[in-house]
PDB file of C-alpha atoms in Angstrom:
ATOM      1  CA  MET A  44      12.457   8.143  75.889  1.00  0.00           C
ATOM      2  CA  LYS A  45      14.031  10.609  78.291  1.00  0.00           C
ATOM      3  CA  LYS A  46      11.527  12.317  80.559  1.00  0.00           C
ATOM      4  CA  MET A  47      10.764  15.732  79.086  1.00  0.00           C
ATOM      5  CA  ALA A  48      10.928  18.841  81.221  1.00  0.00           C
ATOM      6  CA  LEU A  49       8.925  21.993  80.768  1.00  0.00           C
ATOM      7  CA  ALA A  50      11.120  24.530  78.977  1.00  0.00           C
ATOM      8  CA  LEU A  51      10.579  26.714  82.041  1.00  0.00           C
ATOM      9  CA  GLY A  52       9.005  26.162  85.490  1.00  0.00           C
ATOM     10  CA  LEU A  53       9.540  28.476  88.371  1.00  0.00           C
ATOM     11  CA  SER A  54      10.527  25.371  90.329  1.00  0.00           C
ATOM     12  CA  VAL A  55      13.602  24.980  88.179  1.00  0.00           C
ATOM     13  CA  ALA A  56      14.421  28.613  87.731  1.00  0.00           C
ATOM     14  CA  PHE A  57      16.971  28.802  90.474  1.00  0.00           C
ATOM     15  CA  SER A  58      18.571  25.352  89.795  1.00  0.00           C
ATOM     16  CA  SER A  59      19.154  26.281  86.161  1.00  0.00           C
ATOM     17  CA  LEU A  60      20.851  29.603  86.366  1.00  0.00           C
ATOM     18  CA  ASN A  61      23.916  28.353  84.618  1.00  0.00           C
ATOM     19  CA  ALA A  62      21.971  26.845  81.690  1.00  0.00           C
ATOM     20  CA  LEU A  63      22.250  27.973  78.073  1.00  0.00           C
ATOM     21  CA  ALA A  64      19.529  29.720  76.309  1.00  0.00           C
ATOM     22  CA  ILE A  65      18.540  29.009  72.614  1.00  0.00           C
ATOM     23  CA  TYR A  66      21.228  26.605  71.760  1.00  0.00           C
ATOM     24  CA  LYS A  67      23.909  28.165  69.623  1.00  0.00           C
ATOM     25  CA  GLY A  68      21.828  31.344  69.745  1.00  0.00           C
ATOM     26  CA  ASN A  69      22.638  34.530  68.084  1.00  0.00           C
ATOM     27  CA  PRO A  70      22.027  38.078  69.421  1.00  0.00           C
ATOM     28  CA  VAL A  71      19.000  39.731  67.734  1.00  0.00           C
ATOM     29  CA  LEU A  72      20.063  42.805  65.563  1.00  0.00           C
ATOM     30  CA  LYS A  73      18.588  46.083  66.612  1.00  0.00           C
ATOM     31  CA  ASN A  74      15.225  46.761  65.062  1.00  0.00           C
ATOM     32  CA  ASP A  75      15.063  43.268  63.565  1.00  0.00           C
ATOM     33  CA  LEU A  76      11.456  41.997  63.299  1.00  0.00           C
ATOM     34  CA  ILE A  77      12.283  39.320  65.929  1.00  0.00           C
ATOM     35  CA  GLU A  78      13.165  42.027  68.416  1.00  0.00           C
ATOM     36  CA  ARG A  79      10.012  43.992  67.640  1.00  0.00           C
ATOM     37  CA  ALA A  80       7.666  41.058  68.171  1.00  0.00           C
ATOM     38  CA  THR A  81       9.417  39.046  70.955  1.00  0.00           C
ATOM     39  CA  PHE A  82       9.226  40.008  74.593  1.00  0.00           C
ATOM     40  CA  GLN A  83      10.267  38.783  77.910  1.00  0.00           C
ATOM     41  CA  LEU A  84       7.717  37.886  80.577  1.00  0.00           C
ATOM     42  CA  VAL A  85       8.812  38.932  84.129  1.00  0.00           C
ATOM     43  CA  LEU A  86       7.120  37.979  87.368  1.00  0.00           C
ATOM     44  CA  THR A  87       7.094  39.740  90.686  1.00  0.00           C
ATOM     45  CA  ASP A  88       6.272  38.214  94.069  1.00  0.00           C
ATOM     46  CA  ALA A  89       4.268  40.633  96.183  1.00  0.00           C
ATOM     47  CA  GLN A  90       6.264  39.382  99.258  1.00  0.00           C
ATOM     48  CA  ILE A  91       9.545  40.368  97.558  1.00  0.00           C
ATOM     49  CA  PRO A  92       8.679  43.263  95.276  1.00  0.00           C
ATOM     50  CA  THR A  93      12.242  43.957  94.219  1.00  0.00           C
ATOM     51  CA  LEU A  94      12.520  40.509  92.806  1.00  0.00           C
ATOM     52  CA  LYS A  95      11.714  40.774  89.133  1.00  0.00           C
ATOM     53  CA  LEU A  96      12.385  37.277  87.894  1.00  0.00           C
ATOM     54  CA  PRO A  97      12.522  36.726  84.147  1.00  0.00           C
ATOM     55  CA  SER A  98      10.365  33.678  83.654  1.00  0.00           C
ATOM     56  CA  CYS A  99       9.130  33.128  80.049  1.00  0.00           C
ATOM     57  CA  THR A 100       9.073  34.529  76.566  1.00  0.00           C
ATOM     58  CA  ALA A 101       5.971  35.819  74.614  1.00  0.00           C
ATOM     59  CA  THR A 102       5.116  36.918  71.134  1.00  0.00           C
ATOM     60  CA  LEU A 103       3.171  39.984  70.249  1.00  0.00           C
ATOM     61  CA  ILE A 104       0.219  39.055  67.953  1.00  0.00           C
ATOM     62  CA  SER A 105      -1.883  42.231  68.250  1.00  0.00           C
ATOM     63  CA  PRO A 106      -1.103  45.713  69.657  1.00  0.00           C
ATOM     64  CA  THR A 107      -1.947  44.625  73.232  1.00  0.00           C
ATOM     65  CA  VAL A 108      -2.078  40.764  73.131  1.00  0.00           C
ATOM     66  CA  LEU A 109       0.804  38.328  73.336  1.00  0.00           C
ATOM     67  CA  LEU A 110       1.009  34.574  72.819  1.00  0.00           C
ATOM     68  CA  THR A 111       2.843  32.336  75.268  1.00  0.00           C
ATOM     69  CA  ALA A 112       2.741  29.023  77.071  1.00  0.00           C
ATOM     70  CA  GLY A 113       0.116  27.946  79.585  1.00  0.00           C
ATOM     71  CA  HIS A 114       2.665  26.467  81.948  1.00  0.00           C
ATOM     72  CA  CYS A 115       4.249  29.870  82.560  1.00  0.00           C
ATOM     73  CA  PHE A 116       1.441  30.723  85.032  1.00  0.00           C
ATOM     74  CA  GLY A 117       1.501  27.853  87.530  1.00  0.00           C
ATOM     75  CA  HIS A 118       2.516  30.043  90.359  1.00  0.00           C
ATOM     76  CA  LYS A 119       0.925  31.306  93.546  1.00  0.00           C
ATOM     77  CA  LYS A 120      -1.698  33.913  93.624  1.00  0.00           C
ATOM     78  CA  ASN A 121       0.461  36.888  94.842  1.00  0.00           C
ATOM     79  CA  ILE A 122       2.497  36.844  91.587  1.00  0.00           C
ATOM     80  CA  THR A 123       2.085  39.665  89.201  1.00  0.00           C
ATOM     81  CA  TYR A 124       3.459  39.769  85.567  1.00  0.00           C
ATOM     82  CA  LYS A 125       4.891  42.363  83.164  1.00  0.00           C
ATOM     83  CA  ILE A 126       6.475  42.211  79.800  1.00  0.00           C
ATOM     84  CA  ALA A 127       9.967  43.634  79.488  1.00  0.00           C
ATOM     85  CA  TYR A 128      11.908  45.102  76.599  1.00  0.00           C
ATOM     86  CA  THR A 129      14.572  47.696  75.711  1.00  0.00           C
ATOM     87  CA  ASN A 130      13.225  50.804  73.911  1.00  0.00           C
ATOM     88  CA  ALA A 131      14.726  52.787  71.114  1.00  0.00           C
ATOM     89  CA  LYS A 132      16.715  54.954  73.579  1.00  0.00           C
ATOM     90  CA  GLY A 133      18.264  51.861  75.176  1.00  0.00           C
ATOM     91  CA  MET A 134      16.162  52.036  78.389  1.00  0.00           C
ATOM     92  CA  LYS A 135      14.661  48.960  79.921  1.00  0.00           C
ATOM     93  CA  VAL A 136      10.870  49.289  80.013  1.00  0.00           C
ATOM     94  CA  GLN A 137       8.225  47.087  81.567  1.00  0.00           C
ATOM     95  CA  VAL A 138       4.482  47.045  80.781  1.00  0.00           C
ATOM     96  CA  PRO A 139       1.993  45.500  83.192  1.00  0.00           C
ATOM     97  CA  VAL A 140       0.048  42.378  82.242  1.00  0.00           C
ATOM     98  CA  VAL A 141      -3.680  43.068  83.043  1.00  0.00           C
ATOM     99  CA  LYS A 142      -5.174  39.706  82.169  1.00  0.00           C
ATOM    100  CA  VAL A 143      -4.019  36.154  81.447  1.00  0.00           C
ATOM    101  CA  VAL A 144      -6.108  33.666  79.573  1.00  0.00           C
ATOM    102  CA  ILE A 145      -4.875  30.020  79.777  1.00  0.00           C
ATOM    103  CA  HIS A 146      -6.283  27.467  77.413  1.00  0.00           C
ATOM    104  CA  GLU A 147      -9.215  25.604  79.279  1.00  0.00           C
ATOM    105  CA  GLY A 148      -7.737  22.287  78.153  1.00  0.00           C
ATOM    106  CA  PHE A 149      -4.234  22.914  79.454  1.00  0.00           C
ATOM    107  CA  SER A 150      -2.837  20.016  81.530  1.00  0.00           C
ATOM    108  CA  GLU A 151       0.482  18.597  82.474  1.00  0.00           C
ATOM    109  CA  HIS A 152       1.148  15.149  83.908  1.00  0.00           C
ATOM    110  CA  THR A 153       3.630  12.271  83.759  1.00  0.00           C
ATOM    111  CA  VAL A 154       2.704   9.236  81.606  1.00  0.00           C
ATOM    112  CA  GLU A 155       4.863   6.108  81.873  1.00  0.00           C
ATOM    113  CA  GLY A 156       6.759   5.622  78.603  1.00  0.00           C
ATOM    114  CA  PHE A 157       6.099   9.148  77.483  1.00  0.00           C
ATOM    115  CA  GLY A 158       7.553  11.314  80.252  1.00  0.00           C
ATOM    116  CA  GLU A 159       6.052  14.745  80.967  1.00  0.00           C
ATOM    117  CA  LEU A 160       3.023  15.044  78.729  1.00  0.00           C
ATOM    118  CA  VAL A 161       1.684  18.513  78.207  1.00  0.00           C
ATOM    119  CA  GLN A 162      -1.565  19.276  76.462  1.00  0.00           C
ATOM    120  CA  ASN A 163      -2.896  22.551  75.048  1.00  0.00           C
ATOM    121  CA  ASP A 164       0.157  24.469  76.332  1.00  0.00           C
ATOM    122  CA  ILE A 165      -0.909  27.829  75.182  1.00  0.00           C
ATOM    123  CA  ALA A 166      -2.022  31.151  76.757  1.00  0.00           C
ATOM    124  CA  LEU A 167      -2.708  34.748  75.947  1.00  0.00           C
ATOM    125  CA  VAL A 168      -1.704  37.845  77.940  1.00  0.00           C
ATOM    126  CA  LYS A 169      -3.238  41.321  77.593  1.00  0.00           C
ATOM    127  CA  ILE A 170      -0.910  44.319  78.416  1.00  0.00           C
ATOM    128  CA  ALA A 171      -1.982  47.653  79.696  1.00  0.00           C
ATOM    129  CA  ASN A 172      -0.890  49.618  76.692  1.00  0.00           C
ATOM    130  CA  PRO A 173       0.630  49.109  73.219  1.00  0.00           C
ATOM    131  CA  VAL A 174       4.458  48.922  72.908  1.00  0.00           C
ATOM    132  CA  THR A 175       5.847  51.878  70.888  1.00  0.00           C
ATOM    133  CA  GLY A 176       7.700  50.625  67.859  1.00  0.00           C
ATOM    134  CA  ALA A 177       6.543  46.952  68.186  1.00  0.00           C
ATOM    135  CA  ILE A 178       5.408  44.988  65.139  1.00  0.00           C
ATOM    136  CA  PRO A 179       3.119  42.079  65.920  1.00  0.00           C
ATOM    137  CA  ALA A 180       3.853  38.730  64.290  1.00  0.00           C
ATOM    138  CA  GLN A 181       1.215  37.324  61.953  1.00  0.00           C
ATOM    139  CA  LEU A 182      -0.669  34.074  62.536  1.00  0.00           C
ATOM    140  CA  PRO A 183      -0.399  31.173  60.110  1.00  0.00           C
ATOM    141  CA  SER A 184      -3.134  29.760  58.016  1.00  0.00           C
ATOM    142  CA  LYS A 185      -5.136  26.895  59.547  1.00  0.00           C
ATOM    143  CA  ASN A 186      -3.745  24.295  57.256  1.00  0.00           C
ATOM    144  CA  TRP A 187      -0.062  25.243  57.712  1.00  0.00           C
ATOM    145  CA  ARG A 188       2.201  22.340  58.790  1.00  0.00           C
ATOM    146  CA  PRO A 189       5.947  22.103  58.617  1.00  0.00           C
ATOM    147  CA  GLN A 190       7.398  19.978  55.887  1.00  0.00           C
ATOM    148  CA  LYS A 191       9.832  17.488  57.283  1.00  0.00           C
ATOM    149  CA  ASN A 192      12.897  19.317  58.553  1.00  0.00           C
ATOM    150  CA  GLN A 193      11.522  22.672  57.467  1.00  0.00           C
ATOM    151  CA  GLU A 194      13.631  25.576  58.612  1.00  0.00           C
ATOM    152  CA  VAL A 195      12.128  27.800  61.413  1.00  0.00           C
ATOM    153  CA  LEU A 196      13.580  30.635  63.465  1.00  0.00           C
ATOM    154  CA  VAL A 197      13.411  29.892  67.187  1.00  0.00           C
ATOM    155  CA  ALA A 198      13.824  32.685  69.690  1.00  0.00           C
ATOM    156  CA  GLY A 199      13.668  33.186  73.458  1.00  0.00           C
ATOM    157  CA  TYR A 200      14.967  35.005  76.536  1.00  0.00           C
ATOM    158  CA  GLY A 201      16.290  31.800  78.285  1.00  0.00           C
ATOM    159  CA  VAL A 202      19.198  31.878  80.717  1.00  0.00           C
ATOM    160  CA  ASN A 203      22.386  32.120  78.628  1.00  0.00           C
ATOM    161  CA  GLY A 204      25.168  30.848  80.991  1.00  0.00           C
ATOM    162  CA  HIS A 205      26.545  34.305  81.611  1.00  0.00           C
ATOM    163  CA  GLN A 206      26.583  35.841  85.088  1.00  0.00           C
ATOM    164  CA  MET A 207      27.617  39.421  85.279  1.00  0.00           C
ATOM    165  CA  THR A 208      31.073  40.070  86.960  1.00  0.00           C
ATOM    166  CA  ALA A 209      31.366  42.507  89.853  1.00  0.00           C
ATOM    167  CA  GLU A 210      32.784  45.057  87.404  1.00  0.00           C
ATOM    168  CA  GLU A 211      29.900  44.650  85.015  1.00  0.00           C
ATOM    169  CA  ILE A 212      27.425  45.167  87.803  1.00  0.00           C
ATOM    170  CA  LYS A 213      29.138  48.357  88.961  1.00  0.00           C
ATOM    171  CA  GLU A 214      29.083  49.730  85.407  1.00  0.00           C
ATOM    172  CA  SER A 215      25.543  48.899  84.591  1.00  0.00           C
ATOM    173  CA  PRO A 216      22.877  51.607  85.242  1.00  0.00           C
ATOM    174  CA  GLU A 217      20.808  49.113  87.305  1.00  0.00           C
ATOM    175  CA  GLY A 218      23.884  48.013  89.320  1.00  0.00           C
ATOM    176  CA  LYS A 219      24.895  51.681  90.007  1.00  0.00           C
ATOM    177  CA  ALA A 220      21.315  52.464  91.251  1.00  0.00           C
ATOM    178  CA  LEU A 221      21.321  49.454  93.454  1.00  0.00           C
ATOM    179  CA  ILE A 222      24.726  50.250  94.929  1.00  0.00           C
ATOM    180  CA  GLU A 223      23.705  53.908  95.594  1.00  0.00           C
ATOM    181  CA  LYS A 224      20.479  52.825  97.263  1.00  0.00           C
ATOM    182  CA  SER A 225      22.387  50.356  99.534  1.00  0.00           C
ATOM    183  CA  LYS A 226      24.842  53.096 100.530  1.00  0.00           C
ATOM    184  CA  ALA A 227      22.116  55.630 101.315  1.00  0.00           C
ATOM    185  CA  HIS A 228      19.927  53.084 103.084  1.00  0.00           C
ATOM    186  CA  PRO A 229      22.030  49.993 104.147  1.00  0.00           C
ATOM    187  CA  PRO A 230      19.946  46.930 104.647  1.00  0.00           C
ATOM    188  CA  LYS A 231      19.367  46.448 108.378  1.00  0.00           C
ATOM    189  CA  THR A 232      16.570  43.953 108.829  1.00  0.00           C
ATOM    190  CA  GLU A 233      16.361  40.441 107.391  1.00  0.00           C
ATOM    191  CA  ALA A 234      13.558  41.522 105.052  1.00  0.00           C
ATOM    192  CA  GLU A 235      15.686  44.387 103.738  1.00  0.00           C
ATOM    193  CA  MET A 236      18.608  42.098 103.139  1.00  0.00           C
ATOM    194  CA  LEU A 237      16.387  39.588 101.336  1.00  0.00           C
ATOM    195  CA  ASP A 238      15.115  42.392  99.103  1.00  0.00           C
ATOM    196  CA  PHE A 239      18.713  43.404  98.309  1.00  0.00           C
ATOM    197  CA  VAL A 240      19.854  39.914  97.475  1.00  0.00           C
ATOM    198  CA  ALA A 241      16.718  39.284  95.267  1.00  0.00           C
ATOM    199  CA  ALA A 242      17.421  42.438  93.367  1.00  0.00           C
ATOM    200  CA  LEU A 243      21.052  41.551  92.838  1.00  0.00           C
ATOM    201  CA  MET A 244      20.124  37.992  91.652  1.00  0.00           C
ATOM    202  CA  SER A 245      17.609  39.450  89.213  1.00  0.00           C
ATOM    203  CA  LEU A 246      20.310  41.845  87.888  1.00  0.00           C
ATOM    204  CA  THR A 247      23.209  39.259  87.547  1.00  0.00           C
ATOM    205  CA  GLU A 248      21.031  36.802  85.719  1.00  0.00           C
ATOM    206  CA  ALA A 249      19.836  39.179  82.958  1.00  0.00           C
ATOM    207  CA  LYS A 250      18.895  37.144  79.879  1.00  0.00           C
ATOM    208  CA  PRO A 251      19.289  38.435  76.260  1.00  0.00           C
ATOM    209  CA  LEU A 252      16.977  37.676  73.504  1.00  0.00           C
ATOM    210  CA  LEU A 253      18.686  34.966  71.262  1.00  0.00           C
ATOM    211  CA  TRP A 254      17.603  33.284  68.067  1.00  0.00           C
ATOM    212  CA  THR A 255      18.795  30.418  65.846  1.00  0.00           C
ATOM    213  CA  LYS A 256      17.650  28.287  62.995  1.00  0.00           C
ATOM    214  CA  SER A 257      16.095  24.910  63.683  1.00  0.00           C
ATOM    215  CA  LYS A 258      14.558  22.096  61.720  1.00  0.00           C
ATOM    216  CA  ALA A 259      10.870  21.443  62.369  1.00  0.00           C
ATOM    217  CA  SER A 260       8.554  18.463  61.784  1.00  0.00           C
ATOM    218  CA  VAL A 261       5.136  17.431  63.021  1.00  0.00           C
ATOM    219  CA  VAL A 262       5.160  14.717  65.698  1.00  0.00           C
ATOM    220  CA  GLU A 263       2.112  12.683  66.369  1.00  0.00           C
ATOM    221  CA  ARG A 264       1.504  11.694  69.953  1.00  0.00           C
ATOM    222  CA  THR A 265      -1.463   9.675  71.260  1.00  0.00           C
ATOM    223  CA  SER A 266      -5.059   9.488  70.057  1.00  0.00           C
ATOM    224  CA  TRP A 267      -6.133  11.915  72.775  1.00  0.00           C
ATOM    225  CA  ALA A 268      -3.307  14.495  72.487  1.00  0.00           C
ATOM    226  CA  LEU A 269      -2.922  16.882  69.621  1.00  0.00           C
ATOM    227  CA  PRO A 270       0.202  16.828  67.511  1.00  0.00           C
ATOM    228  CA  MET A 271       3.141  19.016  68.379  1.00  0.00           C
ATOM    229  CA  MET A 272       6.012  20.568  66.428  1.00  0.00           C
ATOM    230  CA  LEU A 273       9.400  18.875  66.922  1.00  0.00           C
ATOM    231  CA  LEU A 274      12.513  21.049  66.928  1.00  0.00           C
ATOM    232  CA  SER A 275      15.482  18.728  66.270  1.00  0.00           C
ATOM    233  CA  LYS A 276      19.241  18.383  65.466  1.00  0.00           C
ATOM    234  CA  GLY A 277      20.450  20.077  68.727  1.00  0.00           C
ATOM    235  CA  ASP A 278      18.705  23.428  68.096  1.00  0.00           C
ATOM    236  CA  SER A 279      16.630  23.040  71.244  1.00  0.00           C
ATOM    237  CA  VAL A 280      14.960  25.383  73.821  1.00  0.00           C
ATOM    238  CA  CYS A 281      15.995  25.717  77.395  1.00  0.00           C
ATOM    239  CA  SER A 282      14.843  27.263  80.697  1.00  0.00           C
ATOM    240  CA  GLY A 283      13.330  30.725  80.126  1.00  0.00           C
ATOM    241  CA  ASP A 284      12.518  30.158  76.436  1.00  0.00           C
ATOM    242  CA  SER A 285       9.085  28.758  77.299  1.00  0.00           C
ATOM    243  CA  GLY A 286       6.301  30.510  75.500  1.00  0.00           C
ATOM    244  CA  GLY A 287       8.650  31.838  72.908  1.00  0.00           C
ATOM    245  CA  PRO A 288       8.107  31.673  69.236  1.00  0.00           C
ATOM    246  CA  SER A 289       9.193  29.561  66.278  1.00  0.00           C
ATOM    247  CA  TYR A 290       8.854  31.863  63.281  1.00  0.00           C
ATOM    248  CA  ILE A 291       8.886  31.522  59.560  1.00  0.00           C
ATOM    249  CA  ARG A 292       9.560  34.597  57.327  1.00  0.00           C
ATOM    250  CA  SER A 293       7.217  35.769  54.725  1.00  0.00           C
ATOM    251  CA  SER A 294       8.286  38.231  52.052  1.00  0.00           C
ATOM    252  CA  SER A 295       4.815  39.774  52.098  1.00  0.00           C
ATOM    253  CA  SER A 296       3.757  39.740  55.828  1.00  0.00           C
ATOM    254  CA  GLY A 297       7.048  39.615  57.800  1.00  0.00           C
ATOM    255  CA  LEU A 298       7.221  37.127  60.724  1.00  0.00           C
ATOM    256  CA  ILE A 299       4.625  34.393  61.114  1.00  0.00           C
ATOM    257  CA  VAL A 300       4.512  32.604  64.493  1.00  0.00           C
ATOM    258  CA  VAL A 301       3.961  28.880  63.944  1.00  0.00           C
ATOM    259  CA  GLY A 302       5.055  27.390  67.210  1.00  0.00           C
ATOM    260  CA  VAL A 303       5.118  28.129  71.041  1.00  0.00           C
ATOM    261  CA  HIS A 304       8.012  26.569  72.971  1.00  0.00           C
ATOM    262  CA  SER A 305       6.517  24.008  75.375  1.00  0.00           C
ATOM    263  CA  THR A 306       8.806  21.124  76.439  1.00  0.00           C
ATOM    264  CA  THR A 307      12.352  19.947  75.928  1.00  0.00           C
ATOM    265  CA  THR A 308      14.326  16.784  76.514  1.00  0.00           C
ATOM    266  CA  ASN A 309      16.734  18.744  78.625  1.00  0.00           C
ATOM    267  CA  GLY A 310      15.166  21.790  80.210  1.00  0.00           C
ATOM    268  CA  ASP A 311      18.255  22.827  82.136  1.00  0.00           C
ATOM    269  CA  CYS A 312      20.564  22.490  79.064  1.00  0.00           C
ATOM    270  CA  VAL A 313      23.428  21.389  81.342  1.00  0.00           C
ATOM    271  CA  ASP A 314      24.250  18.001  79.702  1.00  0.00           C
ATOM    272  CA  THR A 315      28.063  17.914  79.119  1.00  0.00           C
ATOM    273  CA  ARG A 316      28.413  14.685  77.265  1.00  0.00           C
ATOM    274  CA  PRO A 317      30.501  15.174  74.185  1.00  0.00           C
ATOM    275  CA  ASN A 318      28.347  15.807  70.961  1.00  0.00           C
ATOM    276  CA  TRP A 319      25.080  15.279  72.989  1.00  0.00           C
ATOM    277  CA  TRP A 320      23.724  18.683  71.913  1.00  0.00           C
ATOM    278  CA  SER A 321      24.384  17.967  68.222  1.00  0.00           C
ATOM    279  CA  SER A 322      22.756  14.494  68.369  1.00  0.00           C
ATOM    280  CA  SER A 323      19.193  13.594  67.638  1.00  0.00           C
ATOM    281  CA  GLN A 324      18.523  13.272  71.499  1.00  0.00           C
ATOM    282  CA  ALA A 325      18.419  17.093  71.943  1.00  0.00           C
ATOM    283  CA  LYS A 326      14.892  18.026  71.050  1.00  0.00           C
ATOM    284  CA  GLY A 327      12.362  20.683  71.774  1.00  0.00           C
ATOM    285  CA  TYR A 328       8.616  20.496  71.364  1.00  0.00           C
ATOM    286  CA  ASP A 329       6.369  23.396  70.399  1.00  0.00           C
ATOM    287  CA  THR A 330       2.626  23.807  70.634  1.00  0.00           C
ATOM    288  CA  LEU A 331       1.473  23.918  66.969  1.00  0.00           C
ATOM    289  CA  VAL A 332      -0.170  27.340  66.598  1.00  0.00           C
ATOM    290  CA  PRO A 333      -2.430  26.472  63.425  1.00  0.00           C
ATOM    291  CA  LEU A 334      -4.347  23.970  65.650  1.00  0.00           C
ATOM    292  CA  TYR A 335      -5.422  26.780  67.954  1.00  0.00           C
ATOM    293  CA  LEU A 336      -6.341  29.621  65.582  1.00  0.00           C
ATOM    294  CA  ASP A 337     -10.105  29.631  66.455  1.00  0.00           C
ATOM    295  CA  TRP A 338      -9.257  29.741  70.180  1.00  0.00           C
ATOM    296  CA  ILE A 339      -6.693  32.505  69.730  1.00  0.00           C
ATOM    297  CA  ARG A 340      -8.892  34.746  67.507  1.00  0.00           C
ATOM    298  CA  THR A 341     -11.948  34.327  69.769  1.00  0.00           C
ATOM    299  CA  ASN A 342      -9.911  35.366  72.852  1.00  0.00           C
ATOM    300  CA  ILE A 343      -8.104  38.168  71.082  1.00  0.00           C
ATOM    301  CA  ALA A 344     -11.539  39.571  70.266  1.00  0.00           C
ATOM    302  CA  ALA A 345     -12.748  39.219  73.902  1.00  0.00           C
ATOM    303  CA  LEU A 346      -9.571  40.845  75.273  1.00  0.00           C
ATOM    304  CA  SER A 347      -9.930  43.776  72.826  1.00  0.00           C
ATOM    305  CA  ARG A 348     -13.343  44.800  74.053  1.00  0.00           C
TER     306      ARG A 348
END
């Protein structure tokens, strides 16, 4: 089996800038439930405050708590996080993350014959205030499991292969602001130049929210690792989609989040072999949410106090 890679790690963020996002992904329609429950997780390094690097995806499951992957937080201590979204007026908004709770059993290590084995890859983040217009996704029942090849909706803010052109940068509000700032206060020191380059990189690699349909099944692992949910037939997740949701739709309760994107057979999504992506080799693996309902509910209650 090919060694699996985390669907996102900061260590691969810069090496995978030309990767695809949700494979064959579709833009999310305005005010669709996916848009109103799925958010981008952005990190900032205190040493380079203008670098706001999109890192993972998260799912709103209460007014101020989001569900994501544990491996999204393996960074140094001077990193802060926010969730990002575009509001009804088309403005980009960020809300600070005030607390992160990673599952106490989370671990990641390489096992010969299995590749990168990740356990309990799940986390919760609490944000400073509710998001106007957001609609939290519902949690599944404890006994929910996908039937073999059951259809699910996968979503994420992974890198999408598009880098903004110089013209697009000049026309974007963020680009105009960056250009005006550099004209008024041209970078003179090395630190100022690094800040400018970091801000430019963050701008040019903007990642849209994409979704697609996938086929899900339960995959058993070892006697000491919980089952995961397999996303197959080429509809895989890539760098930046980590922590994002696999949804099912309910006519009565809207979106139900049943999986959290964890690992993939090709985290950078750059394999160019003919038909590789449509083959059974392209797979994603989700943390199966029903197995963690007690943990999720206990920690939502604690975070809401």
